[in-house]
Amino acid sequence: MISLQTVTKLYNEGRPGEVRAVDEVSLEIVRDAVTVLKGPSGSGKTTLLSIIGCMARPTSGRVLIDDRLVSGLPERFLTEERRSTFGFVFQRFNLIRGLSVLENVTLPAAPLGQDPREVEARALARLEALDLAGKAAMPVEYLSGGETQRAAIARALINDAPILIADEPTANLDTDLTHRFLDIVGALRDEGRTVIMTSHDPRIWQADHVNAVISMQDGRIVGEYA
Amino acid sequence: MTPAFRRQRALADYTLAALARRRGKNIGLVVIYALVVFVVASALLFSSALRHEADTVLAEAPELIVQNLAMGRHDMIKGDVIDDLAAIRGVTRVEGRLWGYFYDSVNGANYTLMVPLDPDRVLAPGEAMIGEGVPRVRGMFWETAPLFLSRYSGDLVRFDVVERISSESALVSTDLILLNEADFRDFFGLPGGVYTDIAVTVRNSREIETIMSKASALLPEARFITRDDISRTYQKLFSWREGIMVALAAAALLAFAIFAAEKASGLSAEEAREIGILKAVGWNMTDVIAMKLWEGALISAGAFLIGTLAGYLHVFTFQAGLFAPILKGWSVIYPDFALTPRFDGVQIAALFLITVLPYTAATLVPVWRVAAADPDQVMR
Ligand SMILES: Nc1ncnc2c1ncn2[C@@H]1O[C@H](COP(=O)(O)OP(=O)(O)OP(=O)(O)O)[C@@H](O)[C@H]1O
Ligand SMILES: [Mg+2]
């Protein structure tokens, strides 16, 4: 269970242009399920995912992951949390330019001291599932939008993290690839993993694998259905 | 392979890929860095080689040299005085030295001809030992080639070269030709019983003043040169050159400090973002720092090696050619003077400490700052 208790996130706090990106959100996200956040642009979805994924700290409120309080932890413990708990697909992909697809995908595994051949095999299998194995050696800046998105997804899956956080993971994918992604999500859930994602895409909200949909507006939760 | 080893390997691999990606920028960095190391290494190696030359000359010099003066100029000295000098208390050895200069008009070279005092270097008539510079100017490529000297045209004297001398100091030996005493006297038309000067060895060098005053009472016309006098002469010749080298090294290091400070002042937006991404995908601060240490180590080790090697070649193979304009008057010391290659480990270690360490520290400071922040902040 991931639990948020009156979480608020202010950007530019106390300065002109202060933004209340997340406004006193209280929320419980069940494990072993797929949860989707939706809402208009600027409603605070990405910010909320960053807070859940220990990438950003809430200005106030508490975040608990399986009853562990993470919101007050210093950065070095949060890194540990990110490494052991989360895989991320960022809205802006955040791949490292100049490195190949394969190098980008294996990035999260680099500090873990695993057998490099084994890591590479895992990465290629993930790329294969997303129909991108043929581009493994290509520098990421040459990829198309959809290919970049798939590379980002493969990277998020490489460490078999218990929680996958995906911010608009299908924004650049066609129907066929969107279904492939949903299949992966379904498989992850069946393995007992947790998926939290945002989407503007009705095909995602309505997908069979999705257990809960949460609507946001102006930093608040305005609806929740399962 | 242990996980720790695999981790380092993966981080190093990443570093290599990252370095290759910004190839132009990194090559530029290595070039600037290597240039600084080159200048400092050249200066250090050069001044230490100079000092070494001087030390070697001094170590071989006797404590006291007695020269005869005639009309205020150096003249031959009679061998009779040897016994008188040897009788002074505290004197352990007195030897008449035979040496002179010979100008070889064919090759335009100057040689120092000398009769060795060293009992290990006793030469039979017709034999010679020569310094490394002699076969070089004369094109004597065969090890066994004989040496011909001509006093005037048509008069050739032949010597069999029994050894080529490779001394610790080029200053001492480059243009040296050692001959048998009889050959020497014959070559210069010198009568028996006279010497170029007389070398006096004393038991206790602190007694030198007393010994000198007794000796000058015996030989009021003579000039006495102590080892300290020679040392002062060399100091004069060497010290300002060394000073220039120190100034040059200091200037290079200052440039380097500015360069390092620029590094320390911050990362480019792209570098910061990259660290943010690495942290976001699960790298911790130690991983990022270890990766940056690899980067710093690869760049500085590469630049350091290139710079030091280039400095070494510059000083010892090309005789510090780039410094030549600053060191005009160099030939005061010697017409054809080759520095003896020397590799001073302590000096190289010092060079390493004053370049690689500050550079690495300078690169790590901003990395530390960025790596300590929340990834969300630096990734945007
Ligand atoms: N680092 C930041 N500094 C200042 N304002 C920010 C920052 N990050 C986000 N914001 C603001 O916070 C609000 C919420 O942003 P967020 O990215 O969470 O929205 P979103 O719901 O993900 O939007 P979209 O659907 O367009 O991705 C926006 O008004 C945005 O401008
Ligand atoms: Mg967003």
JSON list of N, CA and C in Angstrom, two decimals, chain B residues 340-366:
[
{"chain": "B", "resi": 340, "resn": "THR", "atom": "N", "xyz": [71.95, 15.06, -19.60]},
{"chain": "B", "resi": 340, "resn": "THR", "atom": "CA", "xyz": [71.85, 13.62, -19.37]},
{"chain": "B", "resi": 340, "resn": "THR", "atom": "C", "xyz": [70.43, 13.27, -18.97]},
{"chain": "B", "resi": 341, "resn": "PRO", "atom": "N", "xyz": [69.79, 12.34, -19.68]},
{"chain": "B", "resi": 341, "resn": "PRO", "atom": "CA", "xyz": [68.41, 11.96, -19.30]},
{"chain": "B", "resi": 341, "resn": "PRO", "atom": "C", "xyz": [68.36, 11.43, -17.88]},
{"chain": "B", "resi": 342, "resn": "ARG", "atom": "N", "xyz": [67.42, 11.93, -17.14]},
{"chain": "B", "resi": 342, "resn": "ARG", "atom": "CA", "xyz": [67.23, 11.48, -15.78]},
{"chain": "B", "resi": 342, "resn": "ARG", "atom": "C", "xyz": [65.75, 11.41, -15.50]},
{"chain": "B", "resi": 343, "resn": "PHE", "atom": "N", "xyz": [65.36, 10.42, -14.73]},
{"chain": "B", "resi": 343, "resn": "PHE", "atom": "CA", "xyz": [63.96, 10.32, -14.39]},
{"chain": "B", "resi": 343, "resn": "PHE", "atom": "C", "xyz": [63.86, 10.35, -12.88]},
{"chain": "B", "resi": 344, "resn": "ASP", "atom": "N", "xyz": [63.34, 11.45, -12.37]},
{"chain": "B", "resi": 344, "resn": "ASP", "atom": "CA", "xyz": [63.30, 11.63, -10.93]},
{"chain": "B", "resi": 344, "resn": "ASP", "atom": "C", "xyz": [61.89, 11.29, -10.43]},
{"chain": "B", "resi": 345, "resn": "GLY", "atom": "N", "xyz": [61.76, 10.13, -9.81]},
{"chain": "B", "resi": 345, "resn": "GLY", "atom": "CA", "xyz": [60.46, 9.64, -9.37]},
{"chain": "B", "resi": 345, "resn": "GLY", "atom": "C", "xyz": [59.75, 10.60, -8.42]},
{"chain": "B", "resi": 346, "resn": "VAL", "atom": "N", "xyz": [60.51, 11.17, -7.50]},
{"chain": "B", "resi": 346, "resn": "VAL", "atom": "CA", "xyz": [59.91, 12.08, -6.52]},
{"chain": "B", "resi": 346, "resn": "VAL", "atom": "C", "xyz": [59.31, 13.29, -7.23]},
{"chain": "B", "resi": 347, "resn": "GLN", "atom": "N", "xyz": [60.07, 13.78, -8.22]},
{"chain": "B", "resi": 347, "resn": "GLN", "atom": "CA", "xyz": [59.60, 14.95, -8.95]},
{"chain": "B", "resi": 347, "resn": "GLN", "atom": "C", "xyz": [58.33, 14.66, -9.72]},
{"chain": "B", "resi": 348, "resn": "ILE", "atom": "N", "xyz": [58.30, 13.49, -10.35]},
{"chain": "B", "resi": 348, "resn": "ILE", "atom": "CA", "xyz": [57.12, 13.11, -11.11]},
{"chain": "B", "resi": 348, "resn": "ILE", "atom": "C", "xyz": [55.93, 12.95, -10.17]},
{"chain": "B", "resi": 349, "resn": "ALA", "atom": "N", "xyz": [56.18, 12.35, -9.01]},
{"chain": "B", "resi": 349, "resn": "ALA", "atom": "CA", "xyz": [55.12, 12.19, -8.02]},
{"chain": "B", "resi": 349, "resn": "ALA", "atom": "C", "xyz": [54.60, 13.56, -7.58]},
{"chain": "B", "resi": 350, "resn": "ALA", "atom": "N", "xyz": [55.54, 14.51, -7.39]},
{"chain": "B", "resi": 350, "resn": "ALA", "atom": "CA", "xyz": [55.14, 15.86, -6.98]},
{"chain": "B", "resi": 350, "resn": "ALA", "atom": "C", "xyz": [54.29, 16.50, -8.07]},
{"chain": "B", "resi": 351, "resn": "LEU", "atom": "N", "xyz": [54.70, 16.31, -9.29]},
{"chain": "B", "resi": 351, "resn": "LEU", "atom": "CA", "xyz": [53.95, 16.86, -10.43]},
{"chain": "B", "resi": 351, "resn": "LEU", "atom": "C", "xyz": [52.54, 16.28, -10.46]},
{"chain": "B", "resi": 352, "resn": "PHE", "atom": "N", "xyz": [52.47, 14.98, -10.19]},
{"chain": "B", "resi": 352, "resn": "PHE", "atom": "CA", "xyz": [51.18, 14.30, -10.15]},
{"chain": "B", "resi": 352, "resn": "PHE", "atom": "C", "xyz": [50.30, 14.94, -9.07]},
{"chain": "B", "resi": 353, "resn": "LEU", "atom": "N", "xyz": [50.91, 15.16, -7.90]},
{"chain": "B", "resi": 353, "resn": "LEU", "atom": "CA", "xyz": [50.15, 15.71, -6.79]},
{"chain": "B", "resi": 353, "resn": "LEU", "atom": "C", "xyz": [49.65, 17.13, -7.07]},
{"chain": "B", "resi": 354, "resn": "ILE", "atom": "N", "xyz": [50.46, 17.94, -7.75]},
{"chain": "B", "resi": 354, "resn": "ILE", "atom": "CA", "xyz": [50.01, 19.32, -7.96]},
{"chain": "B", "resi": 354, "resn": "ILE", "atom": "C", "xyz": [49.13, 19.48, -9.19]},
{"chain": "B", "resi": 355, "resn": "THR", "atom": "N", "xyz": [48.98, 18.44, -9.99]},
{"chain": "B", "resi": 355, "resn": "THR", "atom": "CA", "xyz": [48.06, 18.58, -11.13]},
{"chain": "B", "resi": 355, "resn": "THR", "atom": "C", "xyz": [46.84, 17.67, -10.99]},
{"chain": "B", "resi": 356, "resn": "VAL", "atom": "N", "xyz": [47.07, 16.37, -10.92]},
{"chain": "B", "resi": 356, "resn": "VAL", "atom": "CA", "xyz": [45.95, 15.43, -10.96]},
{"chain": "B", "resi": 356, "resn": "VAL", "atom": "C", "xyz": [45.02, 15.59, -9.75]},
{"chain": "B", "resi": 357, "resn": "LEU", "atom": "N", "xyz": [45.59, 15.69, -8.56]},
{"chain": "B", "resi": 357, "resn": "LEU", "atom": "CA", "xyz": [44.74, 15.78, -7.37]},
{"chain": "B", "resi": 357, "resn": "LEU", "atom": "C", "xyz": [43.84, 17.02, -7.37]},
{"chain": "B", "resi": 358, "resn": "PRO", "atom": "N", "xyz": [44.41, 18.22, -7.58]},
{"chain": "B", "resi": 358, "resn": "PRO", "atom": "CA", "xyz": [43.52, 19.39, -7.57]},
{"chain": "B", "resi": 358, "resn": "PRO", "atom": "C", "xyz": [42.48, 19.32, -8.68]},
{"chain": "B", "resi": 359, "resn": "TYR", "atom": "N", "xyz": [42.89, 18.80, -9.83]},
{"chain": "B", "resi": 359, "resn": "TYR", "atom": "CA", "xyz": [41.93, 18.71, -10.93]},
{"chain": "B", "resi": 359, "resn": "TYR", "atom": "C", "xyz": [40.76, 17.82, -10.55]},
{"chain": "B", "resi": 360, "resn": "THR", "atom": "N", "xyz": [41.09, 16.64, -10.02]},
{"chain": "B", "resi": 360, "resn": "THR", "atom": "CA", "xyz": [40.04, 15.70, -9.65]},
{"chain": "B", "resi": 360, "resn": "THR", "atom": "C", "xyz": [39.14, 16.31, -8.58]},
{"chain": "B", "resi": 361, "resn": "ALA", "atom": "N", "xyz": [39.76, 16.94, -7.59]},
{"chain": "B", "resi": 361, "resn": "ALA", "atom": "CA", "xyz": [38.96, 17.57, -6.54]},
{"chain": "B", "resi": 361, "resn": "ALA", "atom": "C", "xyz": [38.05, 18.64, -7.14]},
{"chain": "B", "resi": 362, "resn": "ALA", "atom": "N", "xyz": [38.62, 19.44, -8.06]},
{"chain": "B", "resi": 362, "resn": "ALA", "atom": "CA", "xyz": [37.85, 20.52, -8.66]},
{"chain": "B", "resi": 362, "resn": "ALA", "atom": "C", "xyz": [36.66, 19.99, -9.44]},
{"chain": "B", "resi": 363, "resn": "THR", "atom": "N", "xyz": [36.83, 18.84, -10.09]},
{"chain": "B", "resi": 363, "resn": "THR", "atom": "CA", "xyz": [35.70, 18.31, -10.85]},
{"chain": "B", "resi": 363, "resn": "THR", "atom": "C", "xyz": [34.65, 17.71, -9.93]},
{"chain": "B", "resi": 364, "resn": "LEU", "atom": "N", "xyz": [35.09, 17.21, -8.78]},
{"chain": "B", "resi": 364, "resn": "LEU", "atom": "CA", "xyz": [34.13, 16.53, -7.92]},
{"chain": "B", "resi": 364, "resn": "LEU", "atom": "C", "xyz": [33.22, 17.47, -7.15]},
{"chain": "B", "resi": 365, "resn": "VAL", "atom": "N", "xyz": [33.72, 18.68, -6.85]},
{"chain": "B", "resi": 365, "resn": "VAL", "atom": "CA", "xyz": [32.91, 19.58, -6.03]},
{"chain": "B", "resi": 365, "resn": "VAL", "atom": "C", "xyz": [31.52, 19.85, -6.64]},
{"chain": "B", "resi": 366, "resn": "PRO", "atom": "N", "xyz": [31.46, 20.30, -7.90]},
{"chain": "B", "resi": 366, "resn": "PRO", "atom": "CA", "xyz": [30.12, 20.56, -8.45]},
{"chain": "B", "resi": 366, "resn": "PRO", "atom": "C", "xyz": [29.29, 19.29, -8.62]}
]
